[in-house]
Coordinates of C-alpha atoms and ligand atoms in Angstrom, one line a residue:
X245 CA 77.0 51.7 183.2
X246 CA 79.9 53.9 183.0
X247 CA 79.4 57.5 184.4
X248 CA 81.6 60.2 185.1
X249 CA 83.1 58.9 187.9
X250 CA 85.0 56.1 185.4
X251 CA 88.8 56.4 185.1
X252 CA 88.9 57.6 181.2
X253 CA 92.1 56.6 179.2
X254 CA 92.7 58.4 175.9
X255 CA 95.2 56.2 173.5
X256 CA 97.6 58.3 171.8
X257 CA 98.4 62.0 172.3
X258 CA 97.9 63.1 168.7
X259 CA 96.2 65.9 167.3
X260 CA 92.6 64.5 168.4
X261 CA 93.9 63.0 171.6
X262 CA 95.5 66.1 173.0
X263 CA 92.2 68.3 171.7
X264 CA 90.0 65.4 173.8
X265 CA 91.8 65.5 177.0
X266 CA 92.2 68.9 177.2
X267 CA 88.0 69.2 176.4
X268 CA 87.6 66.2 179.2
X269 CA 90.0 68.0 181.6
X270 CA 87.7 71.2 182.1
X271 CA 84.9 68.7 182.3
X272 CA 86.4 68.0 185.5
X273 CA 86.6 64.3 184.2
X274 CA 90.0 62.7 185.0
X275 CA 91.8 61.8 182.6
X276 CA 95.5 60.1 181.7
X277 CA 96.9 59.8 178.2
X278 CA 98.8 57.3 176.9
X279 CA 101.3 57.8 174.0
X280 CA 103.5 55.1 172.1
X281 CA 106.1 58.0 171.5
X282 CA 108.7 59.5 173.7
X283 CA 107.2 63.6 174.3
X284 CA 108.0 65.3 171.0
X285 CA 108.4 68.6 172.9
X286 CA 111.4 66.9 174.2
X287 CA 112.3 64.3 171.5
X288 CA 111.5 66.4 168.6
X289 CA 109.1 65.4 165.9
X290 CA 109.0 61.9 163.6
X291 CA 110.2 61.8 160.4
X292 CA 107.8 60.6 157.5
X293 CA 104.8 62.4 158.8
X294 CA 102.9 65.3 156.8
X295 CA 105.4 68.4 157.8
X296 CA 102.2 71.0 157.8
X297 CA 98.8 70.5 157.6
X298 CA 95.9 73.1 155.8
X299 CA 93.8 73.9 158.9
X300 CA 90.4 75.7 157.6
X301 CA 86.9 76.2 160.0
X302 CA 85.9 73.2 161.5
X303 CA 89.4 72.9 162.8
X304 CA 89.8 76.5 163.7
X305 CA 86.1 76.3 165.7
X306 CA 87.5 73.3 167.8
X307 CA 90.3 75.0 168.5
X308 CA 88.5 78.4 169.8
X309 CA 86.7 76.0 172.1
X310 CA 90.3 75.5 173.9
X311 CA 91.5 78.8 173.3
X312 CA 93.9 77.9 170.7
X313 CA 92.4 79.4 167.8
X314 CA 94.3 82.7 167.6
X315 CA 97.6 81.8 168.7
X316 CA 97.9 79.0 166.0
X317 CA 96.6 81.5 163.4
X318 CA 99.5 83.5 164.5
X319 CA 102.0 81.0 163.7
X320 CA 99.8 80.0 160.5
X321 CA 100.1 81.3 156.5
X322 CA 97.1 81.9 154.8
X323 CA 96.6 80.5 151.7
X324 CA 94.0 82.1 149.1
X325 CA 93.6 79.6 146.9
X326 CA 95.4 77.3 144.4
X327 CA 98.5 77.9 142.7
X328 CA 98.2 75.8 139.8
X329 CA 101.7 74.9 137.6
X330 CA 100.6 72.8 134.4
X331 CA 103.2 71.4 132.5
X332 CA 104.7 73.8 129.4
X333 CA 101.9 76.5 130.9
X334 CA 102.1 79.7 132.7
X335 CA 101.3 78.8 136.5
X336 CA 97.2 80.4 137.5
X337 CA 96.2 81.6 140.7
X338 CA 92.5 79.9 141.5
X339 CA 91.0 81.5 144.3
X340 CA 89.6 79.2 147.0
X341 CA 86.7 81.8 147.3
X342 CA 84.3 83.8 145.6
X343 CA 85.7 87.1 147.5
X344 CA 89.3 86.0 146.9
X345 CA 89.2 86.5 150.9
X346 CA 88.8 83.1 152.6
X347 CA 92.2 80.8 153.3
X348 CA 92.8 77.9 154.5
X349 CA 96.1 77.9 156.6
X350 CA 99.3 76.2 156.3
X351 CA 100.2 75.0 160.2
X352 CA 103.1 72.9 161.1
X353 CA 102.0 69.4 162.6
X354 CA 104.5 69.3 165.0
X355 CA 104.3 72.8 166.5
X356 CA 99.9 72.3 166.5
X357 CA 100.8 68.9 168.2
X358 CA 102.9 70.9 171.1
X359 CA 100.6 73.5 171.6
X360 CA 98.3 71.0 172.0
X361 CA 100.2 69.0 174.1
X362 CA 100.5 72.1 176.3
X363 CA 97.5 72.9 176.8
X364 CA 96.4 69.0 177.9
X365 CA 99.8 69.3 180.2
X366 CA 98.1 72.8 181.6
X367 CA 94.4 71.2 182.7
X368 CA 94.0 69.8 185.8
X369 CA 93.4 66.3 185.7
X370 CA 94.8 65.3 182.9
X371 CA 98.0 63.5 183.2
X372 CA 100.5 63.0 180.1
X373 CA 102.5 59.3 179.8
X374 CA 105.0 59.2 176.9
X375 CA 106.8 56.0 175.4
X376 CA 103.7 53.8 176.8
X377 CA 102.6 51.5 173.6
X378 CA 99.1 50.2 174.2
X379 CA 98.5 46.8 172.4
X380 CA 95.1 46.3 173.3
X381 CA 91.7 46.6 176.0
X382 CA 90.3 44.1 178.0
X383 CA 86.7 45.0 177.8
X384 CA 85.3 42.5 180.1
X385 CA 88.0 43.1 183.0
X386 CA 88.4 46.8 182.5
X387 CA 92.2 46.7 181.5
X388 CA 94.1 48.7 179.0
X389 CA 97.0 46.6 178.0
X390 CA 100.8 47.9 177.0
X391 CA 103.9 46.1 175.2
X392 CA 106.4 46.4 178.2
X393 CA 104.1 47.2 181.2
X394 CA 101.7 45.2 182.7
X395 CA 98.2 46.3 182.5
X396 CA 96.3 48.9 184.1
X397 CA 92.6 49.9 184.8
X398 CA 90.6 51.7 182.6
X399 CA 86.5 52.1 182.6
X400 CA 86.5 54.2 179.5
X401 CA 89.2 54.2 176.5
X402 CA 88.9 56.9 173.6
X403 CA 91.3 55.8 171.0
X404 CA 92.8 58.3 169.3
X405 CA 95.6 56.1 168.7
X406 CA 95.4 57.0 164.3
X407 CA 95.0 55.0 161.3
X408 CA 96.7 51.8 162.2
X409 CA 94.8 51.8 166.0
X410 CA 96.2 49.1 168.3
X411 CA 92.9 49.6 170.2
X412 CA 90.5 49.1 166.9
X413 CA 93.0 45.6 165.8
X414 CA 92.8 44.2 169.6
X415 CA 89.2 44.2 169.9
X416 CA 88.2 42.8 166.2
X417 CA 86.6 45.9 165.4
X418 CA 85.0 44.8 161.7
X419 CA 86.7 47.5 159.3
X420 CA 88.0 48.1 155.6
X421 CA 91.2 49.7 155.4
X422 CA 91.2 50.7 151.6
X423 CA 94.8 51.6 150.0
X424 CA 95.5 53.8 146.9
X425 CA 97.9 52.4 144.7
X426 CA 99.3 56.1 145.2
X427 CA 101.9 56.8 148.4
X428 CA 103.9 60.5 148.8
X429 CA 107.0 60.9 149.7
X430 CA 108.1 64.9 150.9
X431 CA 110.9 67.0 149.2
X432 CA 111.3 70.3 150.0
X433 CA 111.8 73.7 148.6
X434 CA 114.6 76.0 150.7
X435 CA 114.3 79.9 151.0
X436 CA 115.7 81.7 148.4
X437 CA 118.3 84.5 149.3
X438 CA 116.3 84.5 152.3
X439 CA 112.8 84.8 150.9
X440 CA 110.0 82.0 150.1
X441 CA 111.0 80.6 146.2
X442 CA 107.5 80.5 145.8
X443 CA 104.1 82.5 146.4
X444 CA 103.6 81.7 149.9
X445 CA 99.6 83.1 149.6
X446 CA 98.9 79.6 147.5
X447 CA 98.8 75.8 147.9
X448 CA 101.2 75.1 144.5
X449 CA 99.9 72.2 142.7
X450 CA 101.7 70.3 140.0
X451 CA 98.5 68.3 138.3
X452 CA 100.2 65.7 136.3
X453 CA 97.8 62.6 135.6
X454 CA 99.0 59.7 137.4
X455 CA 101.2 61.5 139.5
X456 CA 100.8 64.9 141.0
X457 CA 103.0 67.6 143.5
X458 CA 101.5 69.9 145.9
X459 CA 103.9 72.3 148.4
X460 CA 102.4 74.5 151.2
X461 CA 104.3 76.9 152.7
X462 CA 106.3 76.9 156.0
X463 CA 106.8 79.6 158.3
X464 CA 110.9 79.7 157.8
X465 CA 110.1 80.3 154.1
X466 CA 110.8 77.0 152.7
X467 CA 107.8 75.1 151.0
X468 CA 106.8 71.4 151.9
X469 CA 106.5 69.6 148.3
X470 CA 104.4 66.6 148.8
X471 CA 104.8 64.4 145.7
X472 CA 102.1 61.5 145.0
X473 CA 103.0 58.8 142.8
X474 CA 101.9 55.1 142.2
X475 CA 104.1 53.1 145.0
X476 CA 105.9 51.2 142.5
X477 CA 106.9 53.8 140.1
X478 CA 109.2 55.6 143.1
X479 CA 111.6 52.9 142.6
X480 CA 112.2 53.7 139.0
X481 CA 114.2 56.8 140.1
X482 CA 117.1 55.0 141.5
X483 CA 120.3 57.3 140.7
X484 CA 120.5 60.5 141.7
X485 CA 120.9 62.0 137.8
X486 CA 117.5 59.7 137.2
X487 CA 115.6 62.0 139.8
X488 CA 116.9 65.4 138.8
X489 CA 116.1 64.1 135.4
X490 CA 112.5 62.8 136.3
X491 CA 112.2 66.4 137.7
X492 CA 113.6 69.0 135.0
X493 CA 111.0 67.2 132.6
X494 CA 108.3 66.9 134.3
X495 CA 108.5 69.5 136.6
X496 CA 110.8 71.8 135.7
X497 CA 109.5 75.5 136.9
X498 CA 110.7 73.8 140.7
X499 CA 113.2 71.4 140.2
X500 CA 115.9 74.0 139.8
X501 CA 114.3 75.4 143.4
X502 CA 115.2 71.8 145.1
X503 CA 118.8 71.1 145.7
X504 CA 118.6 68.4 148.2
X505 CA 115.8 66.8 145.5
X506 CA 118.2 63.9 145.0
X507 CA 119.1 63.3 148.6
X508 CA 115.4 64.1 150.4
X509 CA 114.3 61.6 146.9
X510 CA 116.4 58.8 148.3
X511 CA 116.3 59.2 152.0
X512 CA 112.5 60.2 152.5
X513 CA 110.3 57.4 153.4
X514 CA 107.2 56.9 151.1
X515 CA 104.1 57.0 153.3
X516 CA 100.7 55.3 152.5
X517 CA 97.1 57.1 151.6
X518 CA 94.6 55.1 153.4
X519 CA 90.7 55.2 153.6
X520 CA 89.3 53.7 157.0
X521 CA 85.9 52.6 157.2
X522 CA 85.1 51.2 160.1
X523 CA 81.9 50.5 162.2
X524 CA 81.1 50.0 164.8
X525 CA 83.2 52.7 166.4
X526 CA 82.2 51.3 170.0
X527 CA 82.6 48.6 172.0
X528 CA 80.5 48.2 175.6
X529 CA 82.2 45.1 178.0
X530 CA 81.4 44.6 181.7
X531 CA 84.6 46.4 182.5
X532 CA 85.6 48.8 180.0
X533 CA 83.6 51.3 176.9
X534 CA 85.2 51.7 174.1
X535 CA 85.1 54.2 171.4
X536 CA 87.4 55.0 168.0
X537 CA 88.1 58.4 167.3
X538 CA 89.8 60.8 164.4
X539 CA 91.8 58.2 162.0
X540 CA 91.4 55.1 163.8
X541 CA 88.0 55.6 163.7
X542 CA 88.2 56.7 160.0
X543 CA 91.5 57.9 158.2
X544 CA 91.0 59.8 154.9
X545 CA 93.2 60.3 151.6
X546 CA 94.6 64.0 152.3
X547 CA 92.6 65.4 148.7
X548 CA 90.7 67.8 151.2
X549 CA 92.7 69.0 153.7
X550 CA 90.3 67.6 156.2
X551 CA 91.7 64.5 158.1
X552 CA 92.7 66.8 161.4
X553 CA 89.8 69.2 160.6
X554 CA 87.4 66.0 161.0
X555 CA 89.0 64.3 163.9
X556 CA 88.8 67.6 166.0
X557 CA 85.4 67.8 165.2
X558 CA 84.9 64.5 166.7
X559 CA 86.2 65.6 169.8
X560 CA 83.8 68.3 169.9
X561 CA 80.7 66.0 169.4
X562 CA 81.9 64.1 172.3
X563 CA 82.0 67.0 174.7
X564 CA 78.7 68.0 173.3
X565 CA 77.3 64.3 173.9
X566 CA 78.3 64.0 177.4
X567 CA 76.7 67.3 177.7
X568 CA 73.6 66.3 176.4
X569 CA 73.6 62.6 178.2
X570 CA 74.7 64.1 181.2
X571 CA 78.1 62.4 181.4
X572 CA 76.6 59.1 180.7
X573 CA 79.3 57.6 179.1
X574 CA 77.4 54.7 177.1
X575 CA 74.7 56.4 176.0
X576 CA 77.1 59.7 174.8
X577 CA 79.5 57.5 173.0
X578 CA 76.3 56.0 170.8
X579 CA 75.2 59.5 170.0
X580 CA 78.4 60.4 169.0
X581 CA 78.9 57.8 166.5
X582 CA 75.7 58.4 165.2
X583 CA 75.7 61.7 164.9
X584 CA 79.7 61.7 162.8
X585 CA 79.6 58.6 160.8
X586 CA 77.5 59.6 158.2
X587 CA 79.8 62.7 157.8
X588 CA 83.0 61.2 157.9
X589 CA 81.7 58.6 155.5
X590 CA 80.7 62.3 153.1
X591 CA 83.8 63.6 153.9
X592 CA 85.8 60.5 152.4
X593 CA 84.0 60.1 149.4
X594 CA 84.4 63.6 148.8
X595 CA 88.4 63.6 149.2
X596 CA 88.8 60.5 147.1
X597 CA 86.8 62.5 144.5
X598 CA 89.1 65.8 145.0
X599 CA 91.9 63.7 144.3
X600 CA 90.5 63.3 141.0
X601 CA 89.7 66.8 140.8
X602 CA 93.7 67.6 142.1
X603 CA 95.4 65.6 139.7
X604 CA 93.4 66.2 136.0
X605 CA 90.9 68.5 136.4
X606 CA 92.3 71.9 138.1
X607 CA 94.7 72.6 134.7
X608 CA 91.9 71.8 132.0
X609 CA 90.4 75.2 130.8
X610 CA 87.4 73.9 130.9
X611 CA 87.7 73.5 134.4
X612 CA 89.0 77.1 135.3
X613 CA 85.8 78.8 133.2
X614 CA 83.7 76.7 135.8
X615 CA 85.5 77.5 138.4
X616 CA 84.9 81.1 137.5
X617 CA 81.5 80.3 136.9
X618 CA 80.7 79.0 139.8
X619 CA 82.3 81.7 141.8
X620 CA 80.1 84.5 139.7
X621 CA 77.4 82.7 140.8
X622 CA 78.5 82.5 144.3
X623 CA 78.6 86.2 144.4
X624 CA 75.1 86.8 142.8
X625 CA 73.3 84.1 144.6
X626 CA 75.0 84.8 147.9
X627 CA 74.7 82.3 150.4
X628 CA 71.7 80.4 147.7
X629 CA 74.4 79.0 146.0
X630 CA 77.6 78.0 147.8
X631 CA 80.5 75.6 146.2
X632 CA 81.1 72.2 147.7
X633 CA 84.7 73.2 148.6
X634 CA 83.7 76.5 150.3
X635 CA 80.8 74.6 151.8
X636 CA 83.6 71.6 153.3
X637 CA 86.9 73.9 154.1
X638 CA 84.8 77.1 154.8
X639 CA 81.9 76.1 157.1
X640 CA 80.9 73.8 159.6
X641 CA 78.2 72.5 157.6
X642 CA 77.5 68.4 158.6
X643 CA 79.7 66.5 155.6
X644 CA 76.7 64.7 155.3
X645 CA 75.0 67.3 154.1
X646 CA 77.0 68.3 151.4
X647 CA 76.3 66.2 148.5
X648 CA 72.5 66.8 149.4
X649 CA 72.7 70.5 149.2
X650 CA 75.0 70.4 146.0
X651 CA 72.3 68.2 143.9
X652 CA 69.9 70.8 144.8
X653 CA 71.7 74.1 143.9
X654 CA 72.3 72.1 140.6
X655 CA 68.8 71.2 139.7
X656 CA 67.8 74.5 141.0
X657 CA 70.5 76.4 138.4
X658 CA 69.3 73.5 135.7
X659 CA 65.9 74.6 135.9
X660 CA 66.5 77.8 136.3
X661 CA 69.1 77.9 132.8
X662 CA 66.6 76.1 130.9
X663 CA 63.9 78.6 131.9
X664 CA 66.3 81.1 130.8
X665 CA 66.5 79.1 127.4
X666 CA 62.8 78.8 127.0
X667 CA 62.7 82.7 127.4
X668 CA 65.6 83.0 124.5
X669 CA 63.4 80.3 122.2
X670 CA 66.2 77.6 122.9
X671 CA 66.0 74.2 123.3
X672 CA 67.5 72.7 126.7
X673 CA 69.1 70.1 124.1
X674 CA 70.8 73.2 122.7
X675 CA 72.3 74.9 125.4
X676 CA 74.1 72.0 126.6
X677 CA 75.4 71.7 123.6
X678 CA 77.3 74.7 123.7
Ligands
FAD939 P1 97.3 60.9 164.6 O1 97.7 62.3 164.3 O2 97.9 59.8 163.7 O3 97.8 60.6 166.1 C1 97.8 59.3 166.6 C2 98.7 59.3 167.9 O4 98.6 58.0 168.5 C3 100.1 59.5 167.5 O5 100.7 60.4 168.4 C4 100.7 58.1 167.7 O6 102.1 58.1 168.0 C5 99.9 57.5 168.8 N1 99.8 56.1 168.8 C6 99.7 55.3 167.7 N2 99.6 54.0 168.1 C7 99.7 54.0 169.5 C8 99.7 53.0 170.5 N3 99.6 51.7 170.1 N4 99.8 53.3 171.8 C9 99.9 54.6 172.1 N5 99.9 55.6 171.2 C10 99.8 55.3 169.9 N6 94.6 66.7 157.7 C11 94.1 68.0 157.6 O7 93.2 68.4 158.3 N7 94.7 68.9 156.8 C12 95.8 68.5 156.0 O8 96.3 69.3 155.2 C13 96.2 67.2 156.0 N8 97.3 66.8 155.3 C14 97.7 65.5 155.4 C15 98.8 65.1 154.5 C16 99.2 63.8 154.6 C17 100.4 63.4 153.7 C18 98.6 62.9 155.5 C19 99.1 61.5 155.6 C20 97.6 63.3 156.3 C21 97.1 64.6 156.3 N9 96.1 65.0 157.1 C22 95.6 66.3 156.9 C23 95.4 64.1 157.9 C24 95.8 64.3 159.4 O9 97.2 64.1 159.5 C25 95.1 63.2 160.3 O10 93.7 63.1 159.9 C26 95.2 63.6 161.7 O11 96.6 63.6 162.1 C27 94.4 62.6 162.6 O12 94.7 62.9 163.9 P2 94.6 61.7 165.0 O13 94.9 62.3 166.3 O14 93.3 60.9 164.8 O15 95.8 60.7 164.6

């Protein structure tokens, strides 16, 4: 059995890696990290990742456990709600909250990643090693194994090592890896004389059907425009005039804010939106434990802003389960993935479905007098009735609980509006109807 006196490897030193060693490190476990990439503090971020990321409560709770909360809220915009720009409208603000108050918060990847990487660097025990590519584990003999190195021991490995994990391929981990037809590719939106081109208090989104644009705002006043398109379609716009074309028709209150849109069209790379659904998430040999975490473990579609907020969670549950197992390393790891796969399984379903949601729904009117409805209802019913998104992006709520809780506010505010019919002497067939 592996107990705390294993040598723990964490693969990759991502945004859940970094958060797990740094929790592991004032454990007083041991622990070295092992990252493909050279340090980015030094090297400077990749290209063709997400530029910022929306942070909201569960992220920001993980991050108070480390001390981090505050000083990446400094360096964070809040943003209210939804800045929504239908085509040959007026734009509409649509507040994330019933109060108008609650934001989720704009954070640059690469800066969260450093102060991250920080903090890991600043807790005893836990060493850093950059440009180390892990291909695999060797559960039975207890070795991690590396592309130019020759192996090395390891009791327990935590891969954190993202969507395409080395770790989950080597060991045959039994997994679906689900692809939209969809990919992004980032543009971006410059200052204007100096200040942000657009409101920086919103997450702008462009809702058009098959496609869609969203752009959250950076911290030198520029705005990260995320476009989503069908994979093959990006190829159509293949000359420069055939993008700024594209743009002035179909989105025409921003393309006159982009002028590197031709150049950033061209040269950005178009990423993929992937679903991981994996499971197991562990793997128990003679020499080595094994256990997925954040996107290799599950990778969502980016709909809800949760992917980070759900992999530091993870991190969290693993602290608490070697707390509660008392640094028993089998039986924690088996708690943990029992306790977060049926939320990350939620949490998935419920960003393919905001997708939807993103792309149609937010510029229908019909959707905006429900919004509004369910926010007036949010303030009358306080904490009885509570919307899904505030419920995912502004508690900490189990995903898994979710869905559950919504069916029941709804059959509750069913019966409750057909009572209110029978009182008026109308039929429930009637109301709906209107
Ligand atoms: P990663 O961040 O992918 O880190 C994995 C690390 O492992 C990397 O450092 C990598 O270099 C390293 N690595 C990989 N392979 C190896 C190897 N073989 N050996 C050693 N090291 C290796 N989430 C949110 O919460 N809010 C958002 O607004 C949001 N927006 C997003 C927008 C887009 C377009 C995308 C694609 C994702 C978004 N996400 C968002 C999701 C979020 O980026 C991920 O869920 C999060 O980064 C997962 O963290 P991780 O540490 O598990 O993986």
């Amino acid at each position: 059995m592996a107990g705390d006196g294993e040598r723990v490897a964490i693969v990759g030193a991502g945004l859940a890696g970094c958060l797990l060693a740094v929790l592991l490190g004032r454990r007083g476990v041991p622990v070295t990290v092992y990252e493909r990439r050279p340090d980015p503090r030094v090297a400077g971020a990749e290209r063709g990742r997400s530029i910022n990321l929306a942070i909201s409560a569960r992220g920001l709770a993980a991050l108070e456990q480390v001390g981090l909360r505050d000083q990446s809220l400094k360096r964070a915009l809040p943003m209210h709600g939804r800045m929504v720009h239908p085509l040959g409208g007026a734009q509409n603000f649509q507040p994330y909250s019933a109060d108008g108050r609650r934001a989720i918060n704009s954070i640059s990847r690469a800066e969260l990643n450093r102060s991250l990487l920080d903090a890991a660097e600043a807790t005893p025990g836990v060493a850093l090693r950059f440009s180390q590519r892990v291909t695999g584990v060797d559960v039975e003999a207890g070795e991690l194994l590396f592309e130019d190195a020759g192996p090395e021991p390891a009791g327990v490995v935590l891969a954190g090592d993202g969507a395409y994990s080395a770790v989950r391929r080597s060991l045959g981990f039994e997994h679906d890896a689900d692809f939209l037809e969809h990919g992004y590719r980032e543009l971006t939106v410059p200052p204007r004389d100096g200040e942000f081109a657009l409101d920086p208090d919103a997450l702008h989104i462009w809702p058009r059907g098959t496609s869609m644009m969203i752009a959250l705002p950076n911290l030198d006043r520029s705005f990260t425009c995320t476009l989503f398109w069908p994979k093959g379609d990006f190829a159509a716009l293949d000359t420069p005039a055939k993008v700024t074309g594209y743009f002035a028709e179909n989105y025409p209150d921003v393309a006159g804010l982009m002028p590197d849109l031709a150049d950033d069209y061209a040269h950005n790379p178009i990423g993929s939106l992937v679903t991981v659904r994996c499971r197991p998430w562990t793997r128990y040999g003679a020499g080595a434990t094994v256990a997925l975490l954040g996107d290799a473990a599950h990778a969502i579609v980016p709909f809800f802003g949760q992917g980070a907020n759900c992999a530091f969670e993870d991190c969290i549950e693993i602290d608490r389960c070697l707390d509660e197992t008392g640094g028993d390393w089998r039986r924690a790891l088996s708690l943990y993935q029992e306790r977060r796969k049926a939320n990350t399984d939620a949490i998935a379903e419920m960003a393919l479905d905001n997708f939807v949601e993103m792309r149609d729904r937010v510029s229908s009117p019909v959707y905006r007098a429900k919004q509004a409805a369910t926010h007036a209802l949010e303030r009358r019913l306080a904490g009885r009735y509570v919307s899904r998104y505030e419920l995912v992006s502004f508690s900490t709520l189990p995903y898994a609980e979710i869905p559950a809780r919504i069916r029941r506010q709804n059959i509750v505010l069913g019966a409750a509006a057909a009572g209110a019919a029978a009182v008026l002497g109308l039929s429930v067939r009637a109301v709906r109807r209107r």
